[in-house]
Short mmCIF file of C-alpha atoms in Angstrom, two decimals:
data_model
loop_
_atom_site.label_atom_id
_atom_site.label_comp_id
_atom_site.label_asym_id
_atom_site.label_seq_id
_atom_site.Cartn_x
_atom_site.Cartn_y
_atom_site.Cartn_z
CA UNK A 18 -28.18 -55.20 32.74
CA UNK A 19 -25.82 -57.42 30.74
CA UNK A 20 -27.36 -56.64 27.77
CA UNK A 21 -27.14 -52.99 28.47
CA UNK A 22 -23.49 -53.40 29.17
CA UNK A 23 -23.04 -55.75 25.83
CA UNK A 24 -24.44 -53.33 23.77
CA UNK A 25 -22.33 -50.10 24.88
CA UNK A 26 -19.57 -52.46 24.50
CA UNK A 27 -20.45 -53.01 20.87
CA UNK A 28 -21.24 -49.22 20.08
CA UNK A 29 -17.64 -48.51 21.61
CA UNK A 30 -15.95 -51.12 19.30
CA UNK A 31 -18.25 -49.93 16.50
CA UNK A 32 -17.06 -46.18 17.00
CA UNK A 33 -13.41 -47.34 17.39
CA UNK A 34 -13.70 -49.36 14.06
CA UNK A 35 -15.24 -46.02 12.31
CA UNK A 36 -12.60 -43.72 13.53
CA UNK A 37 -9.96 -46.05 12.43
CA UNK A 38 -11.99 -46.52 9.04
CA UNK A 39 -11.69 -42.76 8.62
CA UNK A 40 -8.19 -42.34 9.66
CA UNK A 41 -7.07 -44.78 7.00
CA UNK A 42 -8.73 -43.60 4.76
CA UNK A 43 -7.80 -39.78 5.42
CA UNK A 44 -4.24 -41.41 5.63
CA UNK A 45 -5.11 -43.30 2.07
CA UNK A 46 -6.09 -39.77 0.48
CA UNK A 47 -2.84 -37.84 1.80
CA UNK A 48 -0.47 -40.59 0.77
CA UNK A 49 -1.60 -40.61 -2.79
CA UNK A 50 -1.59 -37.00 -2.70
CA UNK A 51 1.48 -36.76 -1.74
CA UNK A 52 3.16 -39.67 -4.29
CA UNK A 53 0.85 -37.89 -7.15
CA UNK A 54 3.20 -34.91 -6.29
CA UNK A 55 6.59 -36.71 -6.35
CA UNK A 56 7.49 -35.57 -10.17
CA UNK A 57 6.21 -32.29 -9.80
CA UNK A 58 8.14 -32.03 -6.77
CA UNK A 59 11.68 -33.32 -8.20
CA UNK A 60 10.58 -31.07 -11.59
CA UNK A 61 10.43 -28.28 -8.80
CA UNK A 62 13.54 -29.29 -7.36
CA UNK A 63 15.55 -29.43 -10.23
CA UNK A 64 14.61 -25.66 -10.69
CA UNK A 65 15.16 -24.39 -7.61
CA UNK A 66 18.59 -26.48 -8.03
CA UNK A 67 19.10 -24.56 -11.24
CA UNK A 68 18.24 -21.39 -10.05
CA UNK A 69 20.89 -21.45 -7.32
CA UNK A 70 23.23 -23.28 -9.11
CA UNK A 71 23.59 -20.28 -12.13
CA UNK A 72 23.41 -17.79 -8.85
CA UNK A 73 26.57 -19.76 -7.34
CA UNK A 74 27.53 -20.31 -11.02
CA UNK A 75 27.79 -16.70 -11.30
CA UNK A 76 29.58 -16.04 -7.74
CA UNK A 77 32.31 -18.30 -8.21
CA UNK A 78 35.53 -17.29 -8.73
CA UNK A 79 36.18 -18.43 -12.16
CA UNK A 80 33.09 -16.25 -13.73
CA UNK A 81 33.20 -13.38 -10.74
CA UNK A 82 33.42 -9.19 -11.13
CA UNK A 83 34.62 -9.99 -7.18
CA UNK A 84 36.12 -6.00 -6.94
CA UNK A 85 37.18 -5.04 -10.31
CA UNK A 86 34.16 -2.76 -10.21
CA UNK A 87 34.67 -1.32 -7.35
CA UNK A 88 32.87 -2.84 -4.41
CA UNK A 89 32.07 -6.77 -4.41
CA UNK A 90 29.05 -7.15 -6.46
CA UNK A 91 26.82 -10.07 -6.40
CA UNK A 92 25.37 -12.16 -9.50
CA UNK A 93 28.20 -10.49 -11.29
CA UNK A 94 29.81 -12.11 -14.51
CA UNK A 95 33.90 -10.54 -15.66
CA UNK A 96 32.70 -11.09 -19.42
CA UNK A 97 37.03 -11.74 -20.01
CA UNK A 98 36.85 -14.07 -17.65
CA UNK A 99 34.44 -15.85 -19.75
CA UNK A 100 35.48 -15.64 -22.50
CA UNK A 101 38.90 -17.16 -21.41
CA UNK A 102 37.07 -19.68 -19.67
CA UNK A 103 35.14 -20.41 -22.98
CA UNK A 104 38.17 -20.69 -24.93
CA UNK A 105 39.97 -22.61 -22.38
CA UNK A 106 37.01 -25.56 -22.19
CA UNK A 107 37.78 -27.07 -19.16
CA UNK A 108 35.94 -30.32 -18.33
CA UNK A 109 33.42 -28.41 -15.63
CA UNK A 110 29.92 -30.40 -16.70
CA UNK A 111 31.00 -33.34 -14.38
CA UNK A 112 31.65 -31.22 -11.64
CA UNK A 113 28.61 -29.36 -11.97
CA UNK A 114 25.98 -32.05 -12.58
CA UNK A 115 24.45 -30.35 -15.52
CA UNK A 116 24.57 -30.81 -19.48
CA UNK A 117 24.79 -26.95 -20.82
CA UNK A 118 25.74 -23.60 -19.71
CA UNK A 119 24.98 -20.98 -21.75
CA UNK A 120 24.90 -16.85 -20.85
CA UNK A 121 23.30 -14.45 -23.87
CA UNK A 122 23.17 -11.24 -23.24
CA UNK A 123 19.34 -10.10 -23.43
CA UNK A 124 19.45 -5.78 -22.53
CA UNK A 125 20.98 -3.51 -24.97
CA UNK A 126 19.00 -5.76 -27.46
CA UNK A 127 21.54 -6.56 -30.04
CA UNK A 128 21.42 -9.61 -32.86
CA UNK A 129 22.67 -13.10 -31.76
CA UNK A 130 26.26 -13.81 -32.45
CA UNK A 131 28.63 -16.32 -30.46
CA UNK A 132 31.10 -15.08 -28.91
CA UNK A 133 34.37 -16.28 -30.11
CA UNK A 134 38.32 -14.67 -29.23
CA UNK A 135 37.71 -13.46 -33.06
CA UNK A 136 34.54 -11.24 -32.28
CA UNK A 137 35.36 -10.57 -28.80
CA UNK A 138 33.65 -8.36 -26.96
CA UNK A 139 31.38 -7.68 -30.03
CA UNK A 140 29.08 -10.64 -29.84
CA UNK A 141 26.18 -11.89 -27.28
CA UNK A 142 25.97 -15.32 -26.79
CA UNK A 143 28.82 -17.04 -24.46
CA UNK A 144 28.27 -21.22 -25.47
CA UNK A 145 30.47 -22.48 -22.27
CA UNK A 146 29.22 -26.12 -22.92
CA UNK A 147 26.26 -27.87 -24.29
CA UNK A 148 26.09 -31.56 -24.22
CA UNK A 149 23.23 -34.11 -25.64
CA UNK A 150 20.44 -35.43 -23.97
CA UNK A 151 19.79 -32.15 -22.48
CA UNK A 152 17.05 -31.62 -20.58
CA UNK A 153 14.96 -28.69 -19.97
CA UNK A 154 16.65 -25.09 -19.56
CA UNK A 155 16.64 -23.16 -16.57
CA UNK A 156 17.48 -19.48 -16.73
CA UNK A 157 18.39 -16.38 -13.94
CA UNK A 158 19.70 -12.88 -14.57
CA UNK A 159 23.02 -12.15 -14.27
CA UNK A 160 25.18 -8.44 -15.13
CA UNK A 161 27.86 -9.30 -17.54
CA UNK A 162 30.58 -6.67 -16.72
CA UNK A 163 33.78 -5.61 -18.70
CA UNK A 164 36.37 -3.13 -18.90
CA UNK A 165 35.93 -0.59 -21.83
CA UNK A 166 38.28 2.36 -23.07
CA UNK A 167 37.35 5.36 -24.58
CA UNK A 168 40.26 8.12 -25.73
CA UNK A 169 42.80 6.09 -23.29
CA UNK A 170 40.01 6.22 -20.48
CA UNK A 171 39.11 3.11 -18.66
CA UNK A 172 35.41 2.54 -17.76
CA UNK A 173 32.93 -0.18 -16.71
CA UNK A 174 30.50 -1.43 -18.64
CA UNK A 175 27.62 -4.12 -17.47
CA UNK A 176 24.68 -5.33 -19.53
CA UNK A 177 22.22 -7.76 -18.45
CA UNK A 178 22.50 -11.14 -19.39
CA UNK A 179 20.97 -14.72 -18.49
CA UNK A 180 22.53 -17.65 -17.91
CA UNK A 181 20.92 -20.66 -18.76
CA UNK A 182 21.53 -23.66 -17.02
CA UNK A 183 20.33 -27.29 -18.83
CA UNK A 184 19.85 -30.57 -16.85
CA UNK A 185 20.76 -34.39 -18.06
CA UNK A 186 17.11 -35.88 -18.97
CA UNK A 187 17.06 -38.61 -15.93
CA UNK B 11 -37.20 -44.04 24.39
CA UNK B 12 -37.19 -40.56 23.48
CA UNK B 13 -33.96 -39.93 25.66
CA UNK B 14 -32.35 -42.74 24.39
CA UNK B 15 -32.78 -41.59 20.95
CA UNK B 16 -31.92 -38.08 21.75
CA UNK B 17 -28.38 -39.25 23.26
CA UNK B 18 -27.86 -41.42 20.01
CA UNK B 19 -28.51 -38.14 17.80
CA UNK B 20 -26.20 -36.13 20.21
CA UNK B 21 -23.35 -38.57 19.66
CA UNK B 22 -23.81 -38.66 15.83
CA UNK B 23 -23.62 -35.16 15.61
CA UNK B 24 -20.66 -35.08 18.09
CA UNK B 25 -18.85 -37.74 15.11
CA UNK B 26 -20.16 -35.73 12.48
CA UNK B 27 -18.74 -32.71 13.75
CA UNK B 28 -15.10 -34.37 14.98
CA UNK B 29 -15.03 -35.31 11.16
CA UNK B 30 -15.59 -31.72 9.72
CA UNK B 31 -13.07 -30.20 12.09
CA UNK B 32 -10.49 -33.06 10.77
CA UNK B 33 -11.51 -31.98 7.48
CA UNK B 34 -10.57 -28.64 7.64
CA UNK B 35 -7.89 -29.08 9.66
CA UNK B 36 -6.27 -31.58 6.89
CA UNK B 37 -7.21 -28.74 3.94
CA UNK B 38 -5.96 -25.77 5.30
CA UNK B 39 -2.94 -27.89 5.56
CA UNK B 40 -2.49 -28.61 1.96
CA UNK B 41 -3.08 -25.16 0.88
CA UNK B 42 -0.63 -23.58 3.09
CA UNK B 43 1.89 -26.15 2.19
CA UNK B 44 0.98 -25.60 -1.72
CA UNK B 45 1.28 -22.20 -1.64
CA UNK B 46 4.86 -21.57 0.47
CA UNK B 47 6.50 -23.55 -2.02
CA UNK B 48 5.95 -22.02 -5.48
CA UNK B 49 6.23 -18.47 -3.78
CA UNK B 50 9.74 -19.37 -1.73
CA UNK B 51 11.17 -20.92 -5.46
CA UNK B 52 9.94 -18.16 -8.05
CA UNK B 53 10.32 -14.83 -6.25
CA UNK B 54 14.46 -15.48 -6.33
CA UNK B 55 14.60 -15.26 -9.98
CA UNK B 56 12.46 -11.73 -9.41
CA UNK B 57 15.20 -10.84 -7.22
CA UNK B 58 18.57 -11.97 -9.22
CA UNK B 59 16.87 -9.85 -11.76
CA UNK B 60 16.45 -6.54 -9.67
CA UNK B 61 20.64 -7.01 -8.46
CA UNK B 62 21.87 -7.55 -12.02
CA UNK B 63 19.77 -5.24 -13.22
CA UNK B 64 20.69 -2.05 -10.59
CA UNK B 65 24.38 -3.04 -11.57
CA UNK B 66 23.26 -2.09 -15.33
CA UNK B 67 25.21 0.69 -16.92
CA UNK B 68 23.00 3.59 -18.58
CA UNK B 69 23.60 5.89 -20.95
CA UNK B 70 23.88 8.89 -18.28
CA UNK B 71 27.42 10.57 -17.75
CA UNK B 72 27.60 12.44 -14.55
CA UNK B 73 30.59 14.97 -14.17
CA UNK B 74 32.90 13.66 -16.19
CA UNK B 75 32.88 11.59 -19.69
CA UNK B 76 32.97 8.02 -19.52
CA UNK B 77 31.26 8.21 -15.98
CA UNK B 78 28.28 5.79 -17.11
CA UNK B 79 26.32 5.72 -13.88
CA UNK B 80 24.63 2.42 -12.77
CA UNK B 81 21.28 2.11 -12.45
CA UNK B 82 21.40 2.06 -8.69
CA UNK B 83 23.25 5.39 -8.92
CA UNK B 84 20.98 6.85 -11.44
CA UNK B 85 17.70 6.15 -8.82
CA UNK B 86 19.61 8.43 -6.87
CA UNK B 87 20.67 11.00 -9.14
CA UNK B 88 17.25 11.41 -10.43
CA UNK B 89 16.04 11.98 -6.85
CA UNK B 90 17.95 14.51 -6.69
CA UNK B 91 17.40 16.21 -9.87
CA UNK B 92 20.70 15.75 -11.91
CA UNK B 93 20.99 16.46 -15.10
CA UNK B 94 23.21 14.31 -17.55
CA UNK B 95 26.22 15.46 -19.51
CA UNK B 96 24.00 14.75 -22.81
CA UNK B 97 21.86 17.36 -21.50
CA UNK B 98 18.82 14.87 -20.42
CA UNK B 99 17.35 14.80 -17.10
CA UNK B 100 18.18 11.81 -15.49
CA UNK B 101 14.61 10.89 -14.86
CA UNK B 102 13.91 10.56 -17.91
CA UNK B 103 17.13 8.41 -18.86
CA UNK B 104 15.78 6.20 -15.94
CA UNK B 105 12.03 5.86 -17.35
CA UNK B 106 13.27 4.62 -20.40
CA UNK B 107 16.19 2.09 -19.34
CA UNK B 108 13.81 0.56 -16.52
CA UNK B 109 10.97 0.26 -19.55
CA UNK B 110 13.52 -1.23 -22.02
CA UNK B 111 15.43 -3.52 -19.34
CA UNK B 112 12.15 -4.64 -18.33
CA UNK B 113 10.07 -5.45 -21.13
CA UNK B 114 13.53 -7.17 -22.63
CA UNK B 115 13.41 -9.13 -19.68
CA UNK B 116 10.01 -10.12 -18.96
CA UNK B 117 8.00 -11.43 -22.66
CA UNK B 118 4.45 -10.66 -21.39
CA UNK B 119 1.26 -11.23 -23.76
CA UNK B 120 -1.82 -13.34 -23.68
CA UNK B 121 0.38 -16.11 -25.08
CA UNK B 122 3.18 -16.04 -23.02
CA UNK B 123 3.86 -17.37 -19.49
CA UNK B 124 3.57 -13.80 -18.44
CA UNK B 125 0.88 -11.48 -18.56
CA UNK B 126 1.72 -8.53 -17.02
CA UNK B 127 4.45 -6.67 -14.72
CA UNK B 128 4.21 -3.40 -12.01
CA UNK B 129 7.43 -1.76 -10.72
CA UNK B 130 7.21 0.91 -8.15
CA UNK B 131 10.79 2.77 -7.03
CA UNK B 132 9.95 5.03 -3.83
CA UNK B 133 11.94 7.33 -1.35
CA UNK B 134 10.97 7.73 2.23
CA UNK B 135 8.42 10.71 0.91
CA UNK B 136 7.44 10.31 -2.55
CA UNK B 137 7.42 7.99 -5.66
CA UNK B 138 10.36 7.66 -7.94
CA UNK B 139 8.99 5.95 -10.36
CA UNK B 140 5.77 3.83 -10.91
CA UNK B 141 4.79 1.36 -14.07
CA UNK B 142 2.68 -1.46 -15.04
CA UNK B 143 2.11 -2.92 -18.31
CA UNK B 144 -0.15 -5.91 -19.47
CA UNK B 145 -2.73 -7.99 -17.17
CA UNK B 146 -2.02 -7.38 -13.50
CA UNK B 147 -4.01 -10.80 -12.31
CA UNK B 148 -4.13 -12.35 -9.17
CA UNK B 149 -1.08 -14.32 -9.13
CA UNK B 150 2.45 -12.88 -9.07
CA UNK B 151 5.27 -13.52 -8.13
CA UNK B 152 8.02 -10.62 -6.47
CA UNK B 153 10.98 -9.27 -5.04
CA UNK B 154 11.26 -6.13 -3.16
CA UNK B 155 15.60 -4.03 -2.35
CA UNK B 156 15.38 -1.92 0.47
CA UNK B 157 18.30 0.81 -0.06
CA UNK B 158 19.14 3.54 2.40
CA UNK B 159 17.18 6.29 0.37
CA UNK B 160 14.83 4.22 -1.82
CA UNK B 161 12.96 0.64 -2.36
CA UNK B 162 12.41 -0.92 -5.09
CA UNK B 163 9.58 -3.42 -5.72
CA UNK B 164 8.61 -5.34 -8.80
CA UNK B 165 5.82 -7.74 -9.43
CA UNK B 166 5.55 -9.96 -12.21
CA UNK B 167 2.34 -11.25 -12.89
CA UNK B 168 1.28 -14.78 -14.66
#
């Protein structure tokens, strides 16, 4: 009768040692799974980061169409505003975390040139700030708007641009 | 002896079977998790693309010169049949700056990141406009505007 009892006892503690066997073990698998990931996570981070950084980047007031073009528009660039911001060169890379901004304009296709208050608004490639040890560049689409005149009418005109958004190698 | 060892083989399949449904359990988990995250990240650049590029001004002058329309306004002036002050239909202004703005946009080719794209622009009754170029595979990423007369969804495909 003892013995009976003994060994259910030990068939208990032997299925309580498995289970906790396999739960380590499962908790073993998941943790390396889940530090394996860590880089690709922070890589994937630093994207989505990017991506809604050049989306605010866009939105702020300093880069904004806001309602020159008639209602407010969204992930909408005032090319003059750029461009005075580009001439300007205000110290924004510290404020923004990142290393470059860059917007080129990719649709009408057109041949590179940077923009400069010289070739203004006949160029396609706005350099705000590019500093070293960039790291890798992150891009979204953006309309680059301006005001154009054509026999003393004034009209809009937006193209499509990207900005491109570079991160400090860590 | 027979019952005992029947019991025994009841209670290792019982284990056996706790372990499997743990197993499963644990990898539907990880693919659900894996797959809401890329989706959630990529589709937004998809969809920055589709607002900058409605705001696009084509070539089409409605009523008046210097009246460039956007390409939001052009959807709906093709929809209703408008012609452009250059004489084209607007239609066919719009099938060429969606094919150009697109393709500018989007480098597809076996050696790019990628291969293919499909845009579809449709009213509450018919299509607008339909196009796909390049490999449509299996995994895409997209971004779909609702308007009050149209949608517009695009896939891009890698």
């Amino acid at each position: 009768m003892v013995k009976k009892a003994q060994i259910k006892i030990q068939q208990t503690a032997f299925m309580l040692i498995a289970l906790t066997l396999f739960f380590v073990l499962v908790g073993l698998f998941f943790l390396s799974f889940k530090l394996s990931g860590l880089r690709e996570k922070a890589t994937t981070l630093d994207e989505k980061n990017a991506i809604i950084l050049s989306s605010k980047i866009s939105n702020y007031p300093e880069f904004s169409c806001e309602e020159a073009y008639g209602s407010k528009r969204v992930n909408c660039i005032d090319s003059d505003k750029l461009m005075a911001f580009v001439n300007f060169k205000p110290k924004y890379s510290n404020f923004w975390e990142i290393s470059g901004l860059e917007i080129r304009k990719i649709y009408p296709k057109q041949s590179e040139i940077i923009c400069s208050s010289s070739n203004y608004p006949n160029c396609t490639y706005f350099k705000i700030f590019s500093g070293e040890n960039s790291g890798p560049d992150y891009t979204s689409f953006v309309s680059l708007c301006r005001k154009e005149s054509f026999s003393g009418a004034i009209y809009d005109k937006c193209e499509l641009a990207k900005i491109i958004v570079s991160y400090k190698i860590k | 002896m027979i019952k005992k060892f029947k019991k025994a083989q009841e209670e290792m399949i019982g284990f056996a079977l706790i372990i499997i449904i743990i197993a499963v359990i644990i990898l539907v988990f990880f693919s659900l998790s894996i797959r809401d995250k890329r989706e959630a990240i990529e589709s937004y650049e998809v969809e920055n693309f589709l607002q900058a590029a409605l705001q696009y001004n084509t070539d089409c002058e409605i009523s008046y010169s210097t009246n460039f329309l956007d390409l939001n306004k052009l959807i709906k002036s093709c929809m209703q049949g408008d012609y452009c002050l250059n004489e084209k239909n607007s239609c066919e202004i719009l099938n060429q700056t969606l094919k150009e703005l697109i393709s500018e946009s989007w480098k597809i080719g076996k050696d790019e990141v990628y291969k293919g794209y499909s845009i579809n622009i449709t009213s509450s009754t018919s299509s607008i406009f339909s196009y796909s170029s390049g490999n449509l595979t299996k995994s895409y990423k997209g971004a779909n505007q609702v308007f009050e007369t149209y949608a517009i969804d695009l896939k891009i495909y890698f």
